[in-house]
Each structure stands twice: as structure tokens, then as C-alpha cells.
Coordinates of C-alpha atoms (C1' of nucleotides) in Angstrom, one line a residue:
Chain A
X22 CA -3.1 -24.3 29.3
X23 CA -3.2 -21.9 26.5
X24 CA 0.1 -20.2 27.0
X25 CA 2.3 -23.1 27.9
X26 CA 5.3 -23.3 25.7
X27 CA 6.1 -27.0 26.3
X28 CA 2.8 -28.3 25.2
X29 CA 2.6 -26.3 22.0
X30 CA 3.1 -27.9 18.6
X31 CA 6.1 -27.3 16.4
X32 CA 5.9 -27.1 12.7
X33 CA 8.0 -26.9 9.6
X34 CA 8.7 -23.5 8.3
X35 CA 9.6 -22.9 4.7
X36 CA 10.6 -19.8 2.8
X37 CA 9.6 -19.4 -0.8
X38 CA 11.0 -16.6 -3.0
X39 CA 9.3 -14.8 -5.8
X40 CA 12.3 -13.6 -7.7
X41 CA 11.5 -10.8 -10.1
X42 CA 13.7 -9.7 -13.0
X43 CA 13.2 -7.4 -15.9
X44 CA 14.6 -7.3 -19.4
X45 CA 13.4 -5.9 -22.7
X46 CA 10.8 -8.5 -23.0
X47 CA 9.2 -7.5 -19.7
X48 CA 8.8 -8.6 -16.2
X49 CA 10.1 -12.1 -15.4
X50 CA 10.2 -14.5 -12.6
X51 CA 12.8 -17.2 -11.8
X52 CA 11.3 -20.7 -11.5
X53 CA 12.7 -24.0 -10.8
X54 CA 11.8 -27.4 -12.1
X55 CA 11.5 -29.6 -9.1
X56 CA 13.7 -32.6 -9.2
X57 CA 12.2 -34.4 -6.3
X58 CA 8.7 -35.7 -5.2
X59 CA 6.1 -34.6 -4.8
X60 CA 5.3 -32.7 -8.0
X61 CA 8.6 -33.7 -9.5
X62 CA 9.1 -32.1 -12.9
X63 CA 6.6 -29.3 -12.1
X64 CA 7.5 -25.6 -11.9
X65 CA 7.9 -24.1 -8.5
X66 CA 9.1 -21.0 -6.7
X67 CA 12.6 -21.3 -5.3
X68 CA 12.4 -22.2 -1.6
X69 CA 13.9 -24.0 1.3
X70 CA 13.4 -24.6 5.0
X71 CA 14.1 -22.3 7.8
X72 CA 17.0 -23.5 10.0
X73 CA 16.6 -23.6 13.8
X74 CA 18.9 -20.6 14.5
X75 CA 18.1 -18.5 11.5
X76 CA 15.9 -15.5 11.1
X77 CA 13.4 -15.5 8.2
X78 CA 15.1 -12.7 6.4
X79 CA 18.4 -14.5 6.5
X80 CA 16.8 -17.7 5.3
X81 CA 15.4 -15.8 2.3
X82 CA 18.8 -14.2 1.6
X83 CA 20.5 -17.6 1.9
X84 CA 18.1 -19.3 -0.4
X85 CA 18.3 -16.5 -3.0
X86 CA 22.1 -16.6 -2.9
X87 CA 22.3 -20.4 -3.2
X88 CA 20.2 -20.3 -6.4
X89 CA 21.5 -17.2 -8.1
X90 CA 24.8 -16.4 -6.5
X91 CA 23.5 -12.9 -5.6
X92 CA 24.0 -11.0 -2.5
X93 CA 22.8 -7.5 -1.3
X94 CA 19.5 -7.9 -3.0
X95 CA 16.2 -6.1 -2.2
X96 CA 14.0 -8.5 -0.5
X97 CA 10.8 -8.1 1.3
X98 CA 8.6 -10.4 3.4
X99 CA 5.2 -10.9 1.7
X100 CA 2.9 -13.2 3.7
X101 CA 2.8 -16.4 5.6
X102 CA 0.8 -19.2 4.0
X103 CA -0.5 -21.9 6.2
X104 CA -3.3 -24.0 4.6
X105 CA -3.2 -27.4 6.1
X106 CA -2.6 -29.3 3.0
X107 CA -0.7 -26.8 1.0
X108 CA 2.2 -29.1 1.0
X109 CA 1.0 -32.7 0.7
X110 CA 4.1 -34.3 2.2
X111 CA 4.0 -32.6 5.6
X112 CA 2.3 -29.7 7.3
X113 CA 4.5 -26.8 6.3
X114 CA 3.9 -23.1 6.8
X115 CA 5.6 -21.0 4.2
X116 CA 6.7 -17.5 4.5
X117 CA 7.0 -15.9 1.0
X118 CA 9.5 -13.2 0.2
X119 CA 9.9 -11.4 -3.0
X120 CA 13.2 -10.3 -4.5
X121 CA 14.1 -7.7 -7.1
X122 CA 17.2 -8.4 -9.1
X123 CA 19.0 -7.1 -12.0
X124 CA 18.5 -10.0 -14.4
X125 CA 21.9 -9.6 -16.0
X126 CA 23.7 -10.2 -12.7
X127 CA 22.7 -13.7 -11.7
X128 CA 25.0 -16.6 -12.0
X129 CA 23.9 -18.3 -15.1
X130 CA 25.8 -21.5 -14.4
X131 CA 24.2 -21.9 -11.0
X132 CA 20.7 -21.5 -12.2
X133 CA 21.4 -23.9 -15.0
X134 CA 22.6 -26.5 -12.5
X135 CA 19.3 -26.1 -10.7
X136 CA 17.2 -26.3 -13.8
X137 CA 16.0 -22.9 -13.0
X138 CA 14.5 -20.7 -15.8
X139 CA 13.2 -17.3 -16.3
X140 CA 9.5 -16.9 -17.3
X141 CA 7.6 -14.0 -18.4
X142 CA 5.2 -13.1 -15.5
X143 CA 2.4 -12.7 -18.1
X144 CA 2.6 -16.3 -19.2
X145 CA 4.2 -18.2 -16.4
X146 CA 3.3 -21.9 -16.2
X147 CA 1.0 -23.3 -13.5
X148 CA 3.0 -23.6 -10.3
X149 CA 2.9 -26.2 -7.6
X150 CA 1.0 -25.9 -4.3
X151 CA -0.1 -22.4 -3.6
X152 CA 2.7 -20.7 -5.4
X153 CA 0.4 -19.1 -8.0
X154 CA -1.3 -17.3 -5.2
X155 CA 2.0 -16.2 -3.8
X156 CA 3.0 -14.8 -7.2
X157 CA -0.3 -13.0 -7.5
X158 CA 0.1 -11.4 -4.1
X159 CA 3.7 -10.5 -4.9
X160 CA 2.8 -8.7 -8.0
X161 CA 0.2 -6.7 -6.1
X162 CA 2.7 -5.8 -3.5
X163 CA 5.3 -4.9 -6.0
X164 CA 2.9 -2.4 -7.6
X165 CA 2.2 -0.8 -4.3
X166 CA 5.9 -0.8 -3.2
X167 CA 7.2 0.8 -6.4
X168 CA 4.5 3.4 -6.1
X169 CA 5.9 4.6 -2.7
X170 CA 9.6 3.6 -2.6
X171 CA 12.4 3.8 -5.1
X172 CA 12.8 0.1 -5.5
X173 CA 12.0 -0.3 -9.2
X174 CA 15.7 0.6 -9.9
X175 CA 16.7 -2.7 -8.3
X176 CA 15.4 -4.4 -11.5
X177 CA 17.4 -2.2 -13.9
X178 CA 21.1 -2.0 -14.6
X179 CA 23.1 0.6 -12.7
X180 CA 22.7 2.9 -15.7
X181 CA 19.4 3.0 -17.6
X182 CA 17.5 5.0 -20.0
X183 CA 14.1 6.7 -19.4
X184 CA 12.6 4.4 -21.9
X185 CA 13.8 1.4 -19.9
X186 CA 12.3 2.9 -16.7
X187 CA 9.1 3.6 -18.5
X188 CA 8.8 0.1 -19.8
X189 CA 9.6 -1.3 -16.4
X190 CA 6.7 0.6 -14.8
X191 CA 4.5 -0.4 -17.7
X192 CA 5.4 -4.0 -17.1
X193 CA 4.8 -3.8 -13.4
X194 CA 1.5 -2.1 -13.8
X195 CA 0.4 -4.0 -16.9
X196 CA -0.7 -0.8 -18.6
X197 CA 0.6 1.7 -21.1
X198 CA 1.8 5.0 -19.7
X199 CA 2.2 8.3 -21.5
X200 CA 5.8 9.0 -22.1
X201 CA 5.9 12.7 -21.4
X202 CA 3.8 12.6 -18.3
X203 CA 5.8 9.7 -17.0
X204 CA 9.1 11.5 -17.5
X205 CA 7.9 14.6 -15.8
X206 CA 6.5 12.7 -12.8
X207 CA 9.8 10.8 -12.4
X208 CA 11.7 14.0 -12.7
X209 CA 9.6 15.7 -10.1
X210 CA 10.7 13.1 -7.6
X211 CA 14.2 14.5 -8.1
X212 CA 16.0 11.3 -7.4
X213 CA 17.8 10.6 -10.6
X214 CA 21.1 11.7 -12.0
X215 CA 21.2 12.4 -15.7
X216 CA 24.6 11.3 -17.0
X217 CA 26.6 12.8 -19.8
X218 CA 26.8 9.4 -21.3
X219 CA 24.4 8.0 -23.9
X220 CA 23.1 4.6 -24.7
X221 CA 23.7 4.2 -28.4
X222 CA 22.1 0.7 -28.7
X223 CA 18.6 1.6 -29.1
X224 CA 18.7 4.4 -31.6
X225 CA 20.7 6.5 -33.9
X226 CA 20.3 9.5 -31.8
X227 CA 21.2 7.7 -28.6
X228 CA 19.5 8.3 -25.3
X229 CA 20.8 9.7 -22.1
X230 CA 21.6 7.3 -19.3
X231 CA 20.4 7.9 -15.8
X232 CA 21.3 6.5 -12.4
X233 CA 19.4 6.5 -9.2
X234 CA 20.8 9.0 -6.7
X235 CA 20.6 7.1 -3.5
X236 CA 22.5 9.7 -1.5
X237 CA 20.2 12.4 -2.5
X238 CA 17.2 10.3 -1.8
X239 CA 18.4 9.3 1.7
X240 CA 19.4 12.8 2.5
X241 CA 15.9 13.9 2.1
X242 CA 15.0 11.8 5.2
X243 CA 11.6 11.8 3.7
X244 CA 8.4 9.9 4.0
X245 CA 7.5 7.7 1.1
X246 CA 6.6 9.5 -2.1
X247 CA 3.3 8.9 -3.9
X248 CA 3.9 8.1 -7.5
X249 CA 0.6 8.2 -9.3
X250 CA 1.2 6.8 -12.8
Chain B
X18 CA 20.1 -31.9 1.4
X19 CA 18.4 -28.6 1.1
X20 CA 15.0 -29.8 0.3
X21 CA 14.6 -32.8 2.5
X22 CA 11.6 -32.5 4.8
X23 CA 12.7 -34.9 7.4
X24 CA 15.9 -33.2 8.2
X25 CA 14.4 -29.8 8.5
X26 CA 14.0 -28.1 11.9
X27 CA 10.6 -27.5 13.4
X28 CA 9.8 -24.4 15.4
X29 CA 7.1 -23.0 17.6
X30 CA 4.7 -20.7 15.9
X31 CA 2.8 -18.1 17.8
X32 CA 0.0 -15.7 16.8
X33 CA -0.2 -12.2 18.3
X34 CA -3.2 -10.0 17.8
X35 CA -3.2 -6.2 17.7
X36 CA -6.8 -5.5 18.6
X37 CA -7.9 -2.1 17.7
X38 CA -11.0 -0.4 19.1
X39 CA -12.3 3.1 18.9
X40 CA -14.4 5.3 21.3
X41 CA -14.9 9.0 21.8
X42 CA -11.5 9.2 23.4
X43 CA -9.7 7.9 20.3
X44 CA -8.1 4.8 19.0
X45 CA -7.5 2.0 21.5
X46 CA -5.7 -1.3 21.7
X47 CA -6.5 -4.2 24.0
X48 CA -3.6 -5.4 26.0
X49 CA -3.2 -8.1 28.6
X50 CA -1.2 -8.2 31.8
X51 CA 0.8 -11.4 31.6
X52 CA 0.3 -13.6 34.5
X53 CA 3.1 -16.0 33.8
X54 CA 6.8 -15.8 33.3
X55 CA 8.8 -14.4 31.6
X56 CA 7.8 -10.8 31.8
X57 CA 5.0 -11.6 34.3
X58 CA 3.1 -8.5 35.2
X59 CA 4.1 -6.6 32.0
X60 CA 1.8 -5.6 29.3
X61 CA 1.5 -7.7 26.2
X62 CA -0.5 -8.2 23.0
X63 CA -2.9 -11.0 23.2
X64 CA -1.5 -14.1 21.7
X65 CA -1.3 -17.9 21.7
X66 CA 0.3 -20.8 19.9
X67 CA -0.7 -22.2 16.6
X68 CA -2.0 -25.8 16.8
X69 CA -0.8 -28.5 14.6
X70 CA -3.9 -28.8 12.5
X71 CA -4.8 -25.2 12.4
X72 CA -4.5 -22.5 9.8
X73 CA -3.0 -19.2 10.9
X74 CA -6.1 -17.3 10.2
X75 CA -8.1 -19.7 12.4
X76 CA -5.7 -19.4 15.2
X77 CA -6.0 -15.7 15.1
X78 CA -9.8 -16.0 15.1
X79 CA -9.7 -18.5 18.0
X80 CA -7.4 -16.3 20.1
X81 CA -9.5 -13.2 19.5
X82 CA -12.6 -15.0 20.4
X83 CA -11.2 -16.5 23.5
X84 CA -10.2 -13.2 24.9
X85 CA -13.1 -11.0 23.8
X86 CA -16.0 -13.4 23.0
X87 CA -16.2 -11.9 19.5
X88 CA -16.7 -13.7 16.2
X89 CA -16.9 -12.5 12.6
X90 CA -14.3 -9.8 13.1
X91 CA -12.2 -8.1 10.5
X92 CA -8.7 -9.5 10.9
X93 CA -5.7 -9.3 8.6
X94 CA -2.3 -10.9 8.7
X95 CA 0.4 -8.4 9.3
X96 CA 3.9 -9.9 9.3
X97 CA 5.9 -12.8 10.6
X98 CA 8.5 -11.8 13.3
X99 CA 11.4 -14.2 13.8
X100 CA 14.3 -12.6 15.6
X101 CA 16.2 -15.4 17.4
X102 CA 15.7 -14.1 20.9
X103 CA 12.5 -12.3 20.5
X104 CA 11.0 -14.7 23.1
X105 CA 13.6 -15.5 25.7
X106 CA 12.0 -18.8 26.7
X107 CA 12.2 -20.6 23.4
X108 CA 12.7 -19.9 19.8
X109 CA 9.3 -18.7 18.7
X110 CA 8.2 -17.2 15.4
X111 CA 5.2 -15.0 15.7
X112 CA 2.8 -14.1 13.0
X113 CA 1.0 -10.9 14.0
X114 CA -2.6 -10.2 13.0
X115 CA -4.6 -7.1 13.6
X116 CA -8.3 -7.0 14.3
X117 CA -10.8 -4.2 14.1
X118 CA -13.6 -4.4 16.6
X119 CA -16.5 -2.3 17.8
X120 CA -15.3 -1.6 21.2
X121 CA -18.8 -1.7 22.7
X122 CA -19.3 -5.3 21.7
X123 CA -16.6 -7.2 23.5
X124 CA -17.4 -9.3 26.5
X125 CA -16.4 -7.2 29.4
X126 CA -16.4 -10.0 31.9
X127 CA -14.1 -12.1 29.8
X128 CA -11.5 -9.4 29.4
X129 CA -11.7 -8.7 33.1
X130 CA -10.9 -12.3 33.9
X131 CA -7.9 -12.1 31.7
X132 CA -6.8 -8.8 33.2
X133 CA -7.0 -7.3 29.8
X134 CA -7.4 -3.6 29.4
X135 CA -8.0 -1.0 26.8
X136 CA -5.2 1.6 26.2
X137 CA -5.1 4.6 24.1
X138 CA -2.8 3.9 21.2
X139 CA -1.2 7.3 21.8
X140 CA 0.0 6.5 25.2
X141 CA 0.2 2.7 25.5
X142 CA 2.6 1.3 28.0
X143 CA 5.8 -0.3 26.9
X144 CA 5.1 -3.9 25.7
X145 CA 7.1 -7.1 26.0
X146 CA 9.3 -8.6 23.4
X147 CA 8.9 -7.0 20.0
X148 CA 5.2 -6.2 20.5
X149 CA 5.9 -2.5 20.3
X150 CA 7.3 -3.0 16.8
X151 CA 4.2 -5.0 15.9
X152 CA 2.0 -2.3 17.1
X153 CA 3.9 0.3 15.1
X154 CA 3.6 -1.8 11.9
X155 CA -0.1 -2.4 12.6
X156 CA -0.9 1.2 12.8
X157 CA 1.0 1.8 9.5
X158 CA -1.0 -1.0 7.9
X159 CA -4.2 0.3 9.3
X160 CA -3.6 3.7 7.8
X161 CA -3.0 2.2 4.4
X162 CA -5.8 -0.3 4.6
X163 CA -8.4 2.3 5.6
X164 CA -7.3 4.4 2.7
X165 CA -8.2 1.8 0.1
X166 CA -10.8 -0.4 1.7
X167 CA -14.0 0.3 3.6
X168 CA -12.8 -1.3 6.9
X169 CA -12.9 1.7 9.1
X170 CA -16.6 1.0 9.7
X171 CA -15.6 -2.1 11.6
X172 CA -14.4 0.1 14.4
X173 CA -17.7 2.0 14.7
X174 CA -21.2 0.9 15.8
X175 CA -23.6 -0.2 13.1
X176 CA -25.0 3.3 13.0
X177 CA -22.7 6.2 13.3
X178 CA -22.6 10.0 12.8
X179 CA -20.3 11.8 10.3
X180 CA -18.6 13.3 13.3
X181 CA -17.7 9.9 14.6
X182 CA -16.4 8.8 11.3
X183 CA -14.3 12.0 11.0
X184 CA -12.9 11.5 14.5
X185 CA -12.1 7.9 13.6
X186 CA -10.1 8.9 10.6
X187 CA -8.4 11.6 12.6
X188 CA -7.4 9.1 15.2
X189 CA -6.1 6.6 12.7
X190 CA -4.1 9.3 10.8
X191 CA -3.1 11.3 13.9
X192 CA -4.0 14.5 12.2
X193 CA -6.8 16.9 12.0
X194 CA -9.0 16.9 9.0
X195 CA -11.2 19.5 7.5
X196 CA -14.8 18.6 8.2
X197 CA -16.4 19.7 5.0
X198 CA -13.7 18.3 2.8
X199 CA -13.9 15.0 4.7
X200 CA -17.6 14.7 4.3
X201 CA -17.6 15.4 0.6
X202 CA -14.8 12.9 0.0
X203 CA -16.7 10.2 2.0
X204 CA -19.9 11.0 0.1
X205 CA -18.1 10.8 -3.2
X206 CA -17.3 7.1 -2.4
X207 CA -21.1 6.6 -2.4
X208 CA -21.0 3.7 0.1
X209 CA -23.0 5.1 3.0
X210 CA -26.7 5.1 3.7
X211 CA -28.0 8.2 5.4
X212 CA -30.7 7.2 7.8
X213 CA -33.8 9.2 8.7
X214 CA -32.8 8.7 12.3
X215 CA -30.8 11.1 14.3
X216 CA -28.4 10.7 17.2
X217 CA -29.6 13.2 19.8
X218 CA -26.8 12.4 22.3
X219 CA -24.3 14.8 21.1
X220 CA -26.2 18.0 20.4
X221 CA -29.5 19.8 20.6
X222 CA -29.9 19.7 16.9
X223 CA -29.1 16.0 16.6
X224 CA -27.0 14.6 13.8
X225 CA -28.0 12.1 11.2
X226 CA -26.9 8.5 11.5
X227 CA -25.3 6.7 8.7
X228 CA -24.6 3.1 8.0
X229 CA -22.2 1.4 5.7
X230 CA -23.9 0.0 2.6
X231 CA -22.1 -3.3 2.1
X232 CA -24.4 -4.5 -0.7
X233 CA -23.9 -1.4 -2.7
X234 CA -20.1 -1.6 -2.2
X235 CA -19.9 -5.2 -3.1
X236 CA -22.1 -4.7 -6.1
X237 CA -19.7 -2.3 -7.6
X238 CA -17.2 -5.2 -8.0
X239 CA -14.7 -2.5 -8.0
X240 CA -11.1 -2.1 -7.3
X241 CA -10.0 -0.5 -4.2
X242 CA -10.7 3.2 -3.8
X243 CA -8.2 5.8 -3.1
X244 CA -9.2 8.0 -0.2
X245 CA -6.8 10.9 0.0
X246 CA -7.5 12.6 3.3
Chain C
dT13 C1' -38.6 34.1 23.1
dT14 C1' -33.9 34.3 23.7
dT15 C1' -29.8 31.8 24.1
dA16 C1' -26.6 28.4 23.5
dT17 C1' -24.7 24.5 21.0
dT18 C1' -23.5 21.5 17.5
dA19 C1' -25.0 20.1 12.6
dA20 C1' -25.2 21.0 7.9
dT21 C1' -23.8 23.0 3.8
dG22 C1' -20.9 25.4 -1.2
dT23 C1' -17.6 28.3 -3.5
dT24 C1' -13.3 29.8 -5.1
dG25 C1' -8.6 29.8 -6.2
dA26 C1' -4.6 26.8 -6.4
dT27 C1' -2.7 22.7 -7.8
dT28 C1' -2.4 18.5 -10.2
dT29 C1' -3.4 15.6 -13.8
dT30 C1' -4.3 14.3 -18.4
dA31 C1' -4.3 14.4 -23.3
dC32 C1' -1.9 15.3 -27.1
dA33 C1' 2.2 16.2 -31.7
dC34 C1' 6.2 18.2 -33.5
dT35 C1' 11.2 18.9 -33.7
dT36 C1' 15.9 17.2 -33.1
dA37 C1' 20.0 14.4 -33.4
dG38 C1' 22.5 11.2 -35.4
dT39 C1' 23.3 7.2 -38.4
dC40 C1' 22.7 4.8 -42.5
dT41 C1' 22.4 4.4 -47.4
dA42 C1' 21.9 5.6 -52.0
Chain D
dT25 C1' 27.1 14.3 -49.1
dA26 C1' 22.2 14.7 -49.2
dG27 C1' 18.2 12.7 -48.0
dA28 C1' 15.8 9.3 -45.3
dC29 C1' 15.0 7.0 -41.3
dT30 C1' 14.4 6.2 -36.3
dA31 C1' 13.9 6.9 -31.6
dA32 C1' 14.7 10.9 -28.3
dG33 C1' 13.3 14.9 -26.4
dT34 C1' 10.2 18.4 -25.2
dG35 C1' 5.5 22.0 -23.6
dT36 C1' 0.8 23.5 -23.3
dA37 C1' -4.0 23.8 -22.5
dA38 C1' -8.1 22.0 -20.6
dA39 C1' -10.1 19.2 -17.0
dA40 C1' -10.2 17.4 -12.6
dT41 C1' -9.1 17.5 -7.9
dC42 C1' -7.8 19.5 -3.7
dA43 C1' -7.5 22.9 0.0
dA44 C1' -9.1 26.7 2.5
dC45 C1' -12.7 28.9 4.4
dA46 C1' -17.8 31.0 7.3
dT47 C1' -22.6 31.1 7.6
dT48 C1' -27.1 29.3 8.4
dA49 C1' -30.2 25.7 10.6
dA50 C1' -32.3 23.0 14.1
dT51 C1' -33.3 22.1 18.6
dA52 C1' -33.4 22.2 23.8
dA53 C1' -32.8 24.7 27.8
dA54 C1' -33.3 28.8 30.3

DNA sequence: TTTATTAATGTTGATTTTACACTTAGTCTA
DNA sequence: TAGACTAAGTGTAAAATCAACATTAATAAA
């Protein structure tokens, strides 16, 4: 009978995380060198299995924390992957999540212990199973998400310059943007605070630091914006 | 050990389908009156369990077919829902799919046997479990999807009038659209064939029938469009 | 042939988007 | 301390797109 619970099959459920970071070299992902079979020694997304009494979102949070030591991170469910032989060991359905982290904050020691490593998205190694597909989908989703929600800031330090923000969007979209047009579009969203403070690292003149004004953004109770870059 | 397959928990995986249809009354969904416990007699999305050697997409196709007799239907995975007690009988994770069907094509006898029924999306009954959430998400996704891909046509007959197309988009977006602006935006996509034939049902004058030009659309090898209505 | 009904069609002003280059501030060095 | 260097900061004009709006056309019924 179609709807009988008892006769239905149970399956393994995994969670794989596409962990994005950003630095002055561009958009990065955190990968791990598998130290167990199958595909030992190959590069892989960071993942784990769902526990019986755990919600998918929590599993993703747990897995991210265990590899990076980070909490309170922006994560979003991407898609469930279920090809029969996607994992050669055993039938496993994987629900992919992507995370946006400030690359400076992760626990370096932890990721070293796990043989994890940051790779430029542009020239990441071939990944195991269907992880390349997951990554491709994650980038597509990231482009969409950053065009309607203020989540790009998750990838930057608390205080950032307009140039950093510009380069972040350029990295996400894989295309060059016009500086002046970009700045005026960002300013028209009216969600940044321009600080007194300047960043003196990048130039003699120094450039103003900005910070995302979450209170103001939330107070608008608004629908998503449309950021056409 | 975190990555050991054998010690990981297995869970039940369900697939629930949000089946959209459209007629002159507006956007509809197909619901079923549950004839088993729990929540017997309540309205529910159409669903079933994933089989051991089945891919999620196939399960969704199988379930849709079994309730409507339809094949070759546009379906898209929506999201995986995993709240611990979402199904009170047993821990079940459900992957929701939505389907777009031409409402005239379904097998009426089949859906009658299943006590399935079409409801206006606008005033659908309260659904069991988290199915209301799924429906809400499906509508949001449908709005997005139809704004970038030519999938709205899936909800219409092979041949349709501009008025039908307009009313479809109005139903999807829950807002009125300007007829002239709508038509010129649609025409600028250049993906419809205007037939000689007219539909004489709706008026004395009759209105031209159109059909979606899939060949032309595919031939463009293009990225998604942006339909700003 | 008049009437009634829905289909079909274009223009204008407003807004948004794009393309584009010079000045400024501050540090370094000669 | 003057001049050179470097990235930051800033505005405008032309083009494209969007939004608002009303009349004529075709046909069947009376």
C-alpha cells in the first residue's frame, strides 16, 4: 500500500556544505582531503550524516561548526541530491547547504587538523561524487541570493571598504563592474553606515570603512530588493 | 566516528507534490482527502515514500502519475522539510516538488477515486503537517521561475490566447497587469508563434491563438530571460 | 443596419541604466 | 618641503526601459 509507513524504505541522509569565503584573491571554498575510503586523498566538500533526532538545518550547523569552529553563520539549504550511485559505498541522499563565512574568523588549527584547505572557486580541484555539481548550483544560488538579500556582507569583515564590496560582487558574478555605478546602486539601497574611520592599508589617501546597518534594514520590513549589477 | 556509514541513522524519505493547475477561475492546486490516519479526512498534498532504488525526481514523477495519470510534466524540486515532529507517526523527511500541469489533461476518474480535488490557491483549506508552508514556498518559487524561464505555458493548453496568458501571470503574481504593456513584454521575448487560428469562444471578434515556440527558444541557447511584470 | 462585446494596437513622459574621466587626499621620497 | 605617486571619491549626459493611458476594429446578435 502506497502510504503505509512501516513498509517504506529508509535511507541514509547526508549533509554536504559548500563553505564560501572571500579574501583579496577572490571567492574561495573550503575543501577537505578525505582521509578514508572511498576516494581517500581526493578533495571533497565538508559533510556528515544526519542524526536520527536532528533537523537538517541543525546538522548543517553542527557540521560547519565541527570543521571551522564557527557559529551563527549564514546558511541556506540548496538542494537534495539522490542519484542512486552518487556515493558508491551505500545509497545516500545528500542535502547540500551553503554557508557564507568571514574567512578571517575560522579556526585555523581546526581546519588544519582536518586537512581542510581554501581553494579559489575559479580553479578548484575536481571533487568527489557529485560535489562539483553541488558547487555549481551553489554559485548560481549565491548570485541570485546576493541580488535580493543583504547577505554578501557575511563574507566580509565587520568593517569593509567600498572597494572590497565591489570586488566581492565582481567575484560572485565573475564579471567586472563599473565602480561609480556600483557605488551609487549600493548607496541607493540605503543599508550601509559610513564610518568616520578609514582603512589606511590600501592607499595613501585611505578609504572610508562601512558597515552593514542591520537595524535599519530590518526596520524597513521590506520585501527583497532587486540589485541589478 | 563522524564519517562512518554503518553507524549512521537511516530515515524515512517522503516526496510531496504541489500540483498547480490553471483555469479561467485562476490558479489551482490539487489536494487529496486523506483516507488514513493520522489526520484522516483532512486535506493534504499528494505524496508518497521514496523507494530504496529510486531517485527523488523519479519518485515525484511516479507519484504525480499515479494520482493524475500524467507523464512528461514539468516538475521541480523545491526544498527538503525535516522538522522532527512534522509527521507525528514517524520521523519523516519530506522533499517537496512542484508540478505544473494543464488542468484539462488530468485523468478525472483517477483523481475521483483518490478523493482528490482542485482548490483555488487563494482559498485553499488548511492542510496537514507543514504542507501549508510547502505551498507558500512553492508559490514563491513559481513566481521566480516564471519570471526567468518559459514554464508558465505548462499551465495552459497547447494553444492559448494572450488574455489567458495575461490572466495566468496575474494569478501567479496576485496582481493586475496592464494588458498592453504585458503583451509587448511577452512579444519582446520572441518565443511565441501567433497562429492564423482564432478562439471564438470568448468574444464575437475572436482572439488569436498562440503557441510556445520551444524550438526557437532552445535554439537561442540563451541564459534565462528577465521578465519584469 | 444597429448594437453590443471583446480584441488589438502606439505614444509620451518618467525613470532607470549605462558609459565615461578628472580631482582630491595623503604619503613617500628626493 | 616640493613634487610625485597612488588609490579614493565624485557627476553628467545619452540611451534604454518602464508605466500610464484610450481609441479603433472585428464580429455576431438583435
